[in-house]
PDB file of C-alpha atoms in Angstrom:
ATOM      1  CA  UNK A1130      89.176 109.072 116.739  1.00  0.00           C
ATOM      2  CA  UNK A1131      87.171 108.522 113.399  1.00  0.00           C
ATOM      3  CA  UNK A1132      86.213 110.628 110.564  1.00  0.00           C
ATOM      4  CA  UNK A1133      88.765 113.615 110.718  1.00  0.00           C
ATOM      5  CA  UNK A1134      88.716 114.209 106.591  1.00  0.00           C
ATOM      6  CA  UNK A1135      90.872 116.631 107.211  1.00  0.00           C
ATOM      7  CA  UNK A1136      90.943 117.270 103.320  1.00  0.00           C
ATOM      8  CA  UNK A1137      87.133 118.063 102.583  1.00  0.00           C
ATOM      9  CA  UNK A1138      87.222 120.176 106.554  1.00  0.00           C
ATOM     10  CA  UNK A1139      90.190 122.397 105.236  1.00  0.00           C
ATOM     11  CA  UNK A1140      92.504 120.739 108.590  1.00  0.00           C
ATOM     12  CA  UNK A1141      95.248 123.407 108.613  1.00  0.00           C
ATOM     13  CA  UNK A1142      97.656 124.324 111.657  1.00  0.00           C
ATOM     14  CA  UNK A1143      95.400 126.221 113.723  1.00  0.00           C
ATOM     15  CA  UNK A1144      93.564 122.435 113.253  1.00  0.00           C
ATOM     16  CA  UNK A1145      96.475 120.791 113.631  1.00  0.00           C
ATOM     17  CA  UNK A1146      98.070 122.556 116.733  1.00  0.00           C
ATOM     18  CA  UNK A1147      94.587 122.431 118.772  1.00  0.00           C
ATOM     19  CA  UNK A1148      94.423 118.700 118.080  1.00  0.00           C
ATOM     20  CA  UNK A1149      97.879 118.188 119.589  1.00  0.00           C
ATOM     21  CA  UNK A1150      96.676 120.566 122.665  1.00  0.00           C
ATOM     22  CA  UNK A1151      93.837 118.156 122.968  1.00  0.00           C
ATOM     23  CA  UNK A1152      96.079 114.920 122.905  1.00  0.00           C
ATOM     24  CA  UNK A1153      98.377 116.528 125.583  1.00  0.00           C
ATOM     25  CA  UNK A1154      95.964 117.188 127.839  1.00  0.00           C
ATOM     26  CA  UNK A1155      94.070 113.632 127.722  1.00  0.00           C
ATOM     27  CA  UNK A1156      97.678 112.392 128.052  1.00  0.00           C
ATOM     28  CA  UNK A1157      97.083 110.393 125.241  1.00  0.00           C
ATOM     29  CA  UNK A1158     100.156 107.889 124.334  1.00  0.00           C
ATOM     30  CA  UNK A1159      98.696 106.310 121.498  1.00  0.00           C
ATOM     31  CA  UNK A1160      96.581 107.791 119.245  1.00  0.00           C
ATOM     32  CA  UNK A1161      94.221 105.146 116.542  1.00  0.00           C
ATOM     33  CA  UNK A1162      92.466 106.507 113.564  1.00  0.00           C
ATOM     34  CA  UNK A1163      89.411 104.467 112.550  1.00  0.00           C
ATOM     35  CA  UNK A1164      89.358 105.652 109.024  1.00  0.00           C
ATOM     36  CA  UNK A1165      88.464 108.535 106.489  1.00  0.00           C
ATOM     37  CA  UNK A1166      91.767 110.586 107.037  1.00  0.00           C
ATOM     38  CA  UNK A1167      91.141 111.743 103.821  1.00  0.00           C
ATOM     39  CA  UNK A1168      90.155 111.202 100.212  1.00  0.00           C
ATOM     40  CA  UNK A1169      94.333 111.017  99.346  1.00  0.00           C
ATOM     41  CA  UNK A1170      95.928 108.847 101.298  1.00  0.00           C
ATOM     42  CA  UNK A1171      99.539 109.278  99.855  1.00  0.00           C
ATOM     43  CA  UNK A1172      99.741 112.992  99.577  1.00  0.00           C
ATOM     44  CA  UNK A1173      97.384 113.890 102.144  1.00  0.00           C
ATOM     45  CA  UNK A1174      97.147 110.953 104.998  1.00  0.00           C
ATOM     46  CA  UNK A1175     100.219 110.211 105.187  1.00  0.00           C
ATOM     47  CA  UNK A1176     102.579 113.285 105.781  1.00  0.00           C
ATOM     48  CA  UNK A1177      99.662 114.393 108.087  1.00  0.00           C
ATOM     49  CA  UNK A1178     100.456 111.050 110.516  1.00  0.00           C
ATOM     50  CA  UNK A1179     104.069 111.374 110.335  1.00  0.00           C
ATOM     51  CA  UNK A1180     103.524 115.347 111.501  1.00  0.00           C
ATOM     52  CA  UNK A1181     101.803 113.650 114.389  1.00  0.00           C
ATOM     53  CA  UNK A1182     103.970 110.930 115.242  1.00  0.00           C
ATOM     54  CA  UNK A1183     106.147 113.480 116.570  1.00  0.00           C
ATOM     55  CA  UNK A1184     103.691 113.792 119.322  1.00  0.00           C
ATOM     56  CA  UNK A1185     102.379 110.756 120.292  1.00  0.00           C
ATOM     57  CA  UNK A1186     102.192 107.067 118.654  1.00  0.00           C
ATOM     58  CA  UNK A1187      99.732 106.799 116.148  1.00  0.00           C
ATOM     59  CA  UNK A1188      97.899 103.751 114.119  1.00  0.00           C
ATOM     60  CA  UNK A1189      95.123 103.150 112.168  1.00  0.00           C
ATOM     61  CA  UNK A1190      92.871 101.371 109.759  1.00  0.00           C
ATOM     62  CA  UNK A1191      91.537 102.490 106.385  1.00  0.00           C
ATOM     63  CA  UNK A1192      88.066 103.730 105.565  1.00  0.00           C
ATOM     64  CA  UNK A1193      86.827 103.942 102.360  1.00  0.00           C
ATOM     65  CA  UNK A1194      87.937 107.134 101.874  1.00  0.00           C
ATOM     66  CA  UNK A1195      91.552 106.206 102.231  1.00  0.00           C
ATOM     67  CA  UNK A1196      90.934 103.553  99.843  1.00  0.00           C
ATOM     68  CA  UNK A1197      90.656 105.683  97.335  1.00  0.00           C
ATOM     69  CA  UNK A1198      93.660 104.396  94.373  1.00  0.00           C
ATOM     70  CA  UNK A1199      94.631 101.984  96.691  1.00  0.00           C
ATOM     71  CA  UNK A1200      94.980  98.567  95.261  1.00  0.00           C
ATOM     72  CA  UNK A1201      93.840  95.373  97.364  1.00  0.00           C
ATOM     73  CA  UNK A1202      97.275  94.513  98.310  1.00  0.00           C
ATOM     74  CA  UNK A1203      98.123  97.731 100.093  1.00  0.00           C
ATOM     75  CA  UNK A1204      94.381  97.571 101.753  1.00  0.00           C
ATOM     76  CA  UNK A1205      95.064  94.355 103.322  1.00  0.00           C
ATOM     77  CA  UNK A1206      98.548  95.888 104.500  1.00  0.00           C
ATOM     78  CA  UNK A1207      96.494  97.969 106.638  1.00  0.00           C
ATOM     79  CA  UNK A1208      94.225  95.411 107.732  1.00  0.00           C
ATOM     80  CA  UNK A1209      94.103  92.337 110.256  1.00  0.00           C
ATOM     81  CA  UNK A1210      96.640  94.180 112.287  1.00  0.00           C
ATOM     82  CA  UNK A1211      97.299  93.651 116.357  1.00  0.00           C
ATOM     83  CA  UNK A1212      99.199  96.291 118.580  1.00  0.00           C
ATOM     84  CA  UNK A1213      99.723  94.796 121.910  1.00  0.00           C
ATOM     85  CA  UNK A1214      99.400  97.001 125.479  1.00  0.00           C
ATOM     86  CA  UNK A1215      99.834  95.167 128.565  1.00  0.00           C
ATOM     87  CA  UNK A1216      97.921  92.090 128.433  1.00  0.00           C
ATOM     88  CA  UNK A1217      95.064  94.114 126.011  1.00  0.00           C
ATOM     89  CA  UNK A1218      95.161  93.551 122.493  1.00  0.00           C
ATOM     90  CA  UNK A1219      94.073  96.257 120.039  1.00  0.00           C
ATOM     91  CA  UNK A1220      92.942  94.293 116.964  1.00  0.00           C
ATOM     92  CA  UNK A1221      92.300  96.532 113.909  1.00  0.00           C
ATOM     93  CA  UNK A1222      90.321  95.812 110.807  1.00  0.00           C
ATOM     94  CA  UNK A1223      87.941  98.404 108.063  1.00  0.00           C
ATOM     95  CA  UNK A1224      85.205  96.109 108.173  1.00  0.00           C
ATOM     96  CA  UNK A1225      82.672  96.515 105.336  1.00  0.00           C
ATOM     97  CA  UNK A1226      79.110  95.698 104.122  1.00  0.00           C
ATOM     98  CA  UNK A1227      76.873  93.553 102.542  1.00  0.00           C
ATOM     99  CA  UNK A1228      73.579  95.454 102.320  1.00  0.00           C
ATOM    100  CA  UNK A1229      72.117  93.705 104.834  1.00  0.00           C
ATOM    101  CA  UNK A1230      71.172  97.076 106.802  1.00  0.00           C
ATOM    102  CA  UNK A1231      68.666  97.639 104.216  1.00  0.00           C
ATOM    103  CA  UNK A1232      66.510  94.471 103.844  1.00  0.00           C
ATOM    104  CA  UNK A1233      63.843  96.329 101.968  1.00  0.00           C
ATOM    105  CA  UNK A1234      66.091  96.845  98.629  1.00  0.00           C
ATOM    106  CA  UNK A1235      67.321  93.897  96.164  1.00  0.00           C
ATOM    107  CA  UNK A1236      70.876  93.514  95.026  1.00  0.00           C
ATOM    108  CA  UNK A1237      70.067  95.155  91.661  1.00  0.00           C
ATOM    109  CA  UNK A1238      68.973  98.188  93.709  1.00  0.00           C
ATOM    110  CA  UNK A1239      71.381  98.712  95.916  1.00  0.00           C
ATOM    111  CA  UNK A1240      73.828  98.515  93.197  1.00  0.00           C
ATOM    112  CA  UNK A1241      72.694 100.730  91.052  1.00  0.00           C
ATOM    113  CA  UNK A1242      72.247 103.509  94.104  1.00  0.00           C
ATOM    114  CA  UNK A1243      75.811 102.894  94.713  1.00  0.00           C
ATOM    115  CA  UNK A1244      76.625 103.690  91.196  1.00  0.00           C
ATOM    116  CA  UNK A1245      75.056 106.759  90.958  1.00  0.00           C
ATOM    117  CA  UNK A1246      75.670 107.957  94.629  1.00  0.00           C
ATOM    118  CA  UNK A1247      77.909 106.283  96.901  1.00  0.00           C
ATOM    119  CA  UNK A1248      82.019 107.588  96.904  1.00  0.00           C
ATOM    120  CA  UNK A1249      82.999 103.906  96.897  1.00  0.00           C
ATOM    121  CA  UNK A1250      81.569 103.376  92.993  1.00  0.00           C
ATOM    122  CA  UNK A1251      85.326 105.323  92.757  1.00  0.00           C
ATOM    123  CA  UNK A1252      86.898 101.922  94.264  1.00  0.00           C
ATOM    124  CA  UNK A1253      87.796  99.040  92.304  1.00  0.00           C
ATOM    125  CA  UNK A1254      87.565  96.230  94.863  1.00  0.00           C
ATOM    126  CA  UNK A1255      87.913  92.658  93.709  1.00  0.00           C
ATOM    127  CA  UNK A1256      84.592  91.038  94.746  1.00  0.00           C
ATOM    128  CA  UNK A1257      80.555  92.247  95.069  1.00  0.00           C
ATOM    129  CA  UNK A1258      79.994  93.838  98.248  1.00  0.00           C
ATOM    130  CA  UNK A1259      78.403  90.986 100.075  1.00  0.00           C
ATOM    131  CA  UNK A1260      81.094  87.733  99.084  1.00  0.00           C
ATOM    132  CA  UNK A1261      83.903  90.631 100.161  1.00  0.00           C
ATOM    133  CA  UNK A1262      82.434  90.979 103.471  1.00  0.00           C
ATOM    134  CA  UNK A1263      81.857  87.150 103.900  1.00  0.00           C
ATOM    135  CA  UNK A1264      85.319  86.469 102.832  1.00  0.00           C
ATOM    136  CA  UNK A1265      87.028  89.841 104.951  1.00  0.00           C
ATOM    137  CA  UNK A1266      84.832  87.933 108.407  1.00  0.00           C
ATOM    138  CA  UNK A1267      86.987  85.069 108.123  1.00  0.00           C
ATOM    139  CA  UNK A1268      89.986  86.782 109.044  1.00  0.00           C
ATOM    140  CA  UNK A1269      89.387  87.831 112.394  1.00  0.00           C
ATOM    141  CA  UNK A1270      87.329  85.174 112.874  1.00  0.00           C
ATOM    142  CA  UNK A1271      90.769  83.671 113.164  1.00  0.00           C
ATOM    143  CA  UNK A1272      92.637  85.935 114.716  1.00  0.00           C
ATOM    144  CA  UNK A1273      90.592  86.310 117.225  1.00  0.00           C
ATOM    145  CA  UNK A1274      90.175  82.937 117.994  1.00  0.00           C
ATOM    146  CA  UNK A1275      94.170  83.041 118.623  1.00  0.00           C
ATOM    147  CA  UNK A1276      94.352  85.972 121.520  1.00  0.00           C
ATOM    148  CA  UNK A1277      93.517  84.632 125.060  1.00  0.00           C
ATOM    149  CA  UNK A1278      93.190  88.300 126.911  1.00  0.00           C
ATOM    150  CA  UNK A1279      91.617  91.399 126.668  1.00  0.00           C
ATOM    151  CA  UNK A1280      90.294  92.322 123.115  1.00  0.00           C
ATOM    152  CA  UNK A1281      89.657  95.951 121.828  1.00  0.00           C
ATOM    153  CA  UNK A1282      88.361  96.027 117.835  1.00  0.00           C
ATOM    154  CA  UNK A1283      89.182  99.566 116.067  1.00  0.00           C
ATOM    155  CA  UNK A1284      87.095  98.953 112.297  1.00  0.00           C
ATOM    156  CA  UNK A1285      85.761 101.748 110.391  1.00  0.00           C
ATOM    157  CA  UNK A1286      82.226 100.392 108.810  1.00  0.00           C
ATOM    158  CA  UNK A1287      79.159 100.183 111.503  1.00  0.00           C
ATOM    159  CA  UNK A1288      78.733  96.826 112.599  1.00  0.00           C
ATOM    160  CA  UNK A1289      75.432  96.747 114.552  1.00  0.00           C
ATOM    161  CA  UNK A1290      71.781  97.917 113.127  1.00  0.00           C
ATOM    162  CA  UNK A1291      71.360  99.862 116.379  1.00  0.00           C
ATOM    163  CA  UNK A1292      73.385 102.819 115.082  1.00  0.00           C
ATOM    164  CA  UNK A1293      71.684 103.337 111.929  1.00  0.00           C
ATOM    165  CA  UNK A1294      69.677 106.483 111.197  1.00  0.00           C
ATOM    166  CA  UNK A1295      65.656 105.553 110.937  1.00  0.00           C
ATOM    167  CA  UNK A1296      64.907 108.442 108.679  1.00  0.00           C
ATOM    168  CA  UNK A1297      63.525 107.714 104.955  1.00  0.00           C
ATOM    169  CA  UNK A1298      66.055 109.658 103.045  1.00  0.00           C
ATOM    170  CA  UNK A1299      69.022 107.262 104.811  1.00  0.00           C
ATOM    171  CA  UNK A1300      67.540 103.880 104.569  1.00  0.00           C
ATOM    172  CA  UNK A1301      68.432 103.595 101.135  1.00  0.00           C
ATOM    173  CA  UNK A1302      72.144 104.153 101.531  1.00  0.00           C
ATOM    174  CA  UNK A1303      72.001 101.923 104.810  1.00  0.00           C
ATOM    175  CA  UNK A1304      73.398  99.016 103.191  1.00  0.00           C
ATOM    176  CA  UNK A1305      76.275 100.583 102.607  1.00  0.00           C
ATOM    177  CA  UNK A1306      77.269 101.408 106.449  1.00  0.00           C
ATOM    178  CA  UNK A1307      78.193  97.979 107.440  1.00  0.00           C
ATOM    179  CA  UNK A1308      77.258  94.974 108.249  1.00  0.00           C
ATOM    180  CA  UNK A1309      75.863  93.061 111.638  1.00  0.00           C
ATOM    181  CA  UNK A1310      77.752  89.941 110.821  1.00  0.00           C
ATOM    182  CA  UNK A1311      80.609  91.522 112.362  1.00  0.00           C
ATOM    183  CA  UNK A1312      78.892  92.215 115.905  1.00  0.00           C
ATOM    184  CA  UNK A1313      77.986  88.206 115.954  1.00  0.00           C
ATOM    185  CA  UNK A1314      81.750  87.654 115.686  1.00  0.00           C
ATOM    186  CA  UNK A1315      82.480  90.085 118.423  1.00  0.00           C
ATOM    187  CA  UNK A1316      80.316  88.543 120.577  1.00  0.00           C
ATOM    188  CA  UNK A1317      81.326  84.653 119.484  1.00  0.00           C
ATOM    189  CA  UNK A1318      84.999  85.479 120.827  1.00  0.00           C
ATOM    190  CA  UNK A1319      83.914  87.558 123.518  1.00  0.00           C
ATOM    191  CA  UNK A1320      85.453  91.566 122.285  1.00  0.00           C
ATOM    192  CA  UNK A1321      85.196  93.706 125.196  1.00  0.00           C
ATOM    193  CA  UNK A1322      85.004  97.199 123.248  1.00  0.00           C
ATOM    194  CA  UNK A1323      84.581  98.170 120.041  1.00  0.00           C
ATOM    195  CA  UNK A1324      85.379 101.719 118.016  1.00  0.00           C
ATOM    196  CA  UNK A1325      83.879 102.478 114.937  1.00  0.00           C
ATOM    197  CA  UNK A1326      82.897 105.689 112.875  1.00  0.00           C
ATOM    198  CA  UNK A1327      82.095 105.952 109.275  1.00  0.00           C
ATOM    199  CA  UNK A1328      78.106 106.900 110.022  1.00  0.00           C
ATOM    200  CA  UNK A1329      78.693 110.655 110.845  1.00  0.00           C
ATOM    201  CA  UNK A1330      76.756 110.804 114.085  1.00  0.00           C
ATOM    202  CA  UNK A1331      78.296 110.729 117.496  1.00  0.00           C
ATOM    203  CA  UNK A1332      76.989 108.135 120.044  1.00  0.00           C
ATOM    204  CA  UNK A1333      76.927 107.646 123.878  1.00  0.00           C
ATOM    205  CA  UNK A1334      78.894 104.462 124.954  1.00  0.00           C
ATOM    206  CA  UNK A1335      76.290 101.628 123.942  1.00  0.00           C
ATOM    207  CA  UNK A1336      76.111  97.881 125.618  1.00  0.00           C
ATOM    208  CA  UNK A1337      75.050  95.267 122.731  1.00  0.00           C
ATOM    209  CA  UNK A1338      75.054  91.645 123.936  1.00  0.00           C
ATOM    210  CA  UNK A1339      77.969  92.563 126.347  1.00  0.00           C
ATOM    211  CA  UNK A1340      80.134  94.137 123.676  1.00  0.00           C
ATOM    212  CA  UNK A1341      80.843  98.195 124.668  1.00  0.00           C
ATOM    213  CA  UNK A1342      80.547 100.362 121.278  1.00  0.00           C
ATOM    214  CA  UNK A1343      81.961 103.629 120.755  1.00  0.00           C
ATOM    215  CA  UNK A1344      81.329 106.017 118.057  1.00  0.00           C
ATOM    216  CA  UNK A1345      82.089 109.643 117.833  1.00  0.00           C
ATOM    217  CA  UNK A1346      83.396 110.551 114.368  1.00  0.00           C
ATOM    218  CA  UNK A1347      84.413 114.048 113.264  1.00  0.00           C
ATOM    219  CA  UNK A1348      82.860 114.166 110.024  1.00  0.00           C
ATOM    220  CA  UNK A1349      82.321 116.768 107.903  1.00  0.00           C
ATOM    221  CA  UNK A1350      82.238 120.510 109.188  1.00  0.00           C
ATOM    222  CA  UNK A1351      78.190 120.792 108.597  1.00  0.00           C
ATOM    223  CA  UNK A1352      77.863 117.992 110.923  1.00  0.00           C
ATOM    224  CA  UNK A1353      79.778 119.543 113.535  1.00  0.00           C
ATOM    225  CA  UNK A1354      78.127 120.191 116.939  1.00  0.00           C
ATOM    226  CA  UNK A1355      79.005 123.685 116.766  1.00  0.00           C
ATOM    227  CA  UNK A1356      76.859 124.749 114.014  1.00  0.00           C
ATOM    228  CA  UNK A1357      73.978 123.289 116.088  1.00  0.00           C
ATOM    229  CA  UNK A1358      75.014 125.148 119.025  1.00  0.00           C
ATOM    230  CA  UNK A1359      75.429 128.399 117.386  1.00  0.00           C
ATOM    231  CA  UNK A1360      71.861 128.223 115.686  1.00  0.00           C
ATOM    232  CA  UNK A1361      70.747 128.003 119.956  1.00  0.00           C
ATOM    233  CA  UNK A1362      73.116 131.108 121.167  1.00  0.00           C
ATOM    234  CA  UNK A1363      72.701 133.028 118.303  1.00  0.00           C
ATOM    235  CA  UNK A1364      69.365 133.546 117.746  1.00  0.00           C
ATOM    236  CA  UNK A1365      69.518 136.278 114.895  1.00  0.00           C
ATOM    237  CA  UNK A1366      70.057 133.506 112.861  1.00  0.00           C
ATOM    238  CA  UNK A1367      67.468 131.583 113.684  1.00  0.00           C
ATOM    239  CA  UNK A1368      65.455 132.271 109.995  1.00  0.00           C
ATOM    240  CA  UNK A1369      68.575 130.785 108.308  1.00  0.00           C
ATOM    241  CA  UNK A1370      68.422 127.329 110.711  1.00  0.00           C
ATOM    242  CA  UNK A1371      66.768 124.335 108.360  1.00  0.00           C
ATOM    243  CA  UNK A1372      67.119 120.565 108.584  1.00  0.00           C
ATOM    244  CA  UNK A1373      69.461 120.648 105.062  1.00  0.00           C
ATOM    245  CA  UNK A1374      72.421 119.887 106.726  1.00  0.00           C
ATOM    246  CA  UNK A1375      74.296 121.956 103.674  1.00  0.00           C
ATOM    247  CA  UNK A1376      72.108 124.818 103.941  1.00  0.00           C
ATOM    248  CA  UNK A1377      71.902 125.255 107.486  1.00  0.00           C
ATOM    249  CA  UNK A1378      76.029 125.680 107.203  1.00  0.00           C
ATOM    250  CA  UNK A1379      76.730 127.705 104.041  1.00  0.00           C
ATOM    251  CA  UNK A1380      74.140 130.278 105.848  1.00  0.00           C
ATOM    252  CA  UNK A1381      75.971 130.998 108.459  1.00  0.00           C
ATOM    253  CA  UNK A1382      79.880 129.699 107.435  1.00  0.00           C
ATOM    254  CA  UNK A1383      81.274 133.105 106.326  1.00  0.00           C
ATOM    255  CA  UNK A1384      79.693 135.213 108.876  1.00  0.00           C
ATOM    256  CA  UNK A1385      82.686 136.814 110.962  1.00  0.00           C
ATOM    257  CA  UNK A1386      80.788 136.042 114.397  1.00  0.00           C
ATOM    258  CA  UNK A1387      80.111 132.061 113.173  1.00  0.00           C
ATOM    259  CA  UNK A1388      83.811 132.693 112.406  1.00  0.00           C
ATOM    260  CA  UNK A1389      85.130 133.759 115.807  1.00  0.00           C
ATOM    261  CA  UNK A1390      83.206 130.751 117.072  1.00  0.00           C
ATOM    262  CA  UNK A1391      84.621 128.218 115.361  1.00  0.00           C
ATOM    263  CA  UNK A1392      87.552 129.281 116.495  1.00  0.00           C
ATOM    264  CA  UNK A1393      86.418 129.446 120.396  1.00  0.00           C
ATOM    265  CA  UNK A1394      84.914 125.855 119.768  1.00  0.00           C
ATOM    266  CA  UNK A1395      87.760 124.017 118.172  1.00  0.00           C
ATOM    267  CA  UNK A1396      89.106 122.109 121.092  1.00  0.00           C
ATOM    268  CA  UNK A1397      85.874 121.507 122.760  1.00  0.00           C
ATOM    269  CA  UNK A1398      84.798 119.808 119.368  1.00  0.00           C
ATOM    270  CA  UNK A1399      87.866 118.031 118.887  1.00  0.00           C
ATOM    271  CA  UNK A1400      87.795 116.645 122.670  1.00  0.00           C
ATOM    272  CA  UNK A1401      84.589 115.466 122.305  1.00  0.00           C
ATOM    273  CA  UNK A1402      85.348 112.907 119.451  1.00  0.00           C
ATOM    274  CA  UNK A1403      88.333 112.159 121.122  1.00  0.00           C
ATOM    275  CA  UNK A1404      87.169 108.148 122.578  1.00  0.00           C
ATOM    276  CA  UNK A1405      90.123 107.361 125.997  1.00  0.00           C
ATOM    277  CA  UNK A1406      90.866 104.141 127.020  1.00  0.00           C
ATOM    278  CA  UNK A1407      92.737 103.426 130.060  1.00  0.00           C
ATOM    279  CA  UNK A1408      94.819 100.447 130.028  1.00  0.00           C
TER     280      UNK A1408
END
């Protein structure tokens, strides 16, 4: 799973139990988290894994959220990691970008829209974006290199153009999702599947170049699929329904029948960002 920001989506124990249901019932053993727990990774991320370590093995690598007051040594603790299972190696890395998703803009631009917009202005990492992607790809460029069977990746930043969002208002933040350096590397050391999230849109499973991605973050409750699908059974509410993703859920979030559904919805929304691999 990917995305849960269980902070900013108010992840209490109703949340908390209906996730476990869901993890029971896939039979899942071992749980990863591909980033954005929360925005506090020491008061909030943390007591929240070791809740659910009492149901299943968990792991996980950072986003950028959960770098948030982290320095670069307790990043890279989290980073470069490699949980064996059978003869299938899980490698796990953030990943992160180097503008390269957004050609069009020059350095100067995109770092002045990631002053004035982006969360990760709030980080203080050591290098510009693109010589701390360059230099994070030669790590598992190595590690890889070293693992002769099956290779899963678990990263948090997007690492293939193909799952960007082609809509004016998001290609100037584009360069911020990733880069596709890292899919070249996946496919150079032959990565069978890959599981990513940060870009808040769900994905069927996609074949690039032989390498399987997977992508079905959580993110934020006005993403959710439910408020789509309660716009299309409710259609009282229909004048409220507008392509302002904050709009279209403040209409309808403290109506007691939006409410009720939420509630009726939980697992089914949980399941379906829930990514199972059989090994």
């Amino acid at each position: 799973m990917s995305d849960l920001h269980i902070d900013s989506n108010d992840f209490g124990q109703d949340e908390f139990e209906t996730l476990v249901q869901v993890l029971r019932d896939q039979q899942i053993d071992h749980l990863h988290i591909a980033g954005d727990i929360s925005n506090d990774f020491s008061e909030i991320s943390l007591p929240f894994l070791e809740k659910l370590q009492s149901y299943t093995a968990v792991s996980i690598n950072l986003g950028n959220h959960d770098m948030l007051k982290r320095t670069e040594e307790e990043i890279e603790n989290y980073d470069f990691q490699v949980q064996t299972f059978g003869n299938t190696h899980l490698v796990i890395l953030a990943g992160w970008y180097d503008y390269s998703f957004a050609p069009q803009m020059t350095v100067e631009q995109h770092i002045a829209k990631k002053n004035l917009y982006w969360f990760d202005r709030k980080l203080n990492r050591p290098l510009p974006d693109p010589d701390l992607t360059k230099q994070i790809l030669n790590k598992p460029d190595a590690l890889l290199a070293k693992l002769d069977s099956d290779t899963i990746v678990a990263m948090h930043f997007v690492p293939h153009s193909n799952f960007l969002i082609d809509h004016p208002y998001f290609q100037a933040f584009n360069g911020f999702l990733g880069s596709g350096k890292f899919h070249h590397l996946f496919v150079k050391h032959g990565v069978a599947h890959v599981y990513f999230g940060h870009l808040h849109r769900r994905y069927p499973a996609t074949t690039v170049d032989g390498v399987i991605y997977h992508a079905r973050p959580l993110g934020y409750r006005r993403e959710w699929q439910m408020v789509s699908d309660f716009y299309e059974h409710f259609s009282q509410f229909s004048d409220y329904n507008t392509y302002h993703l904050t709009k279209h859920y403040r209409a309808i979030k403290d109506e007691p029948l939006f409410q009720t559904y939420v509630k009726n919805q939980l697992y089914k929304e949980l399941a379906d960002c829930l990514m199972v691999l059989e090994i």
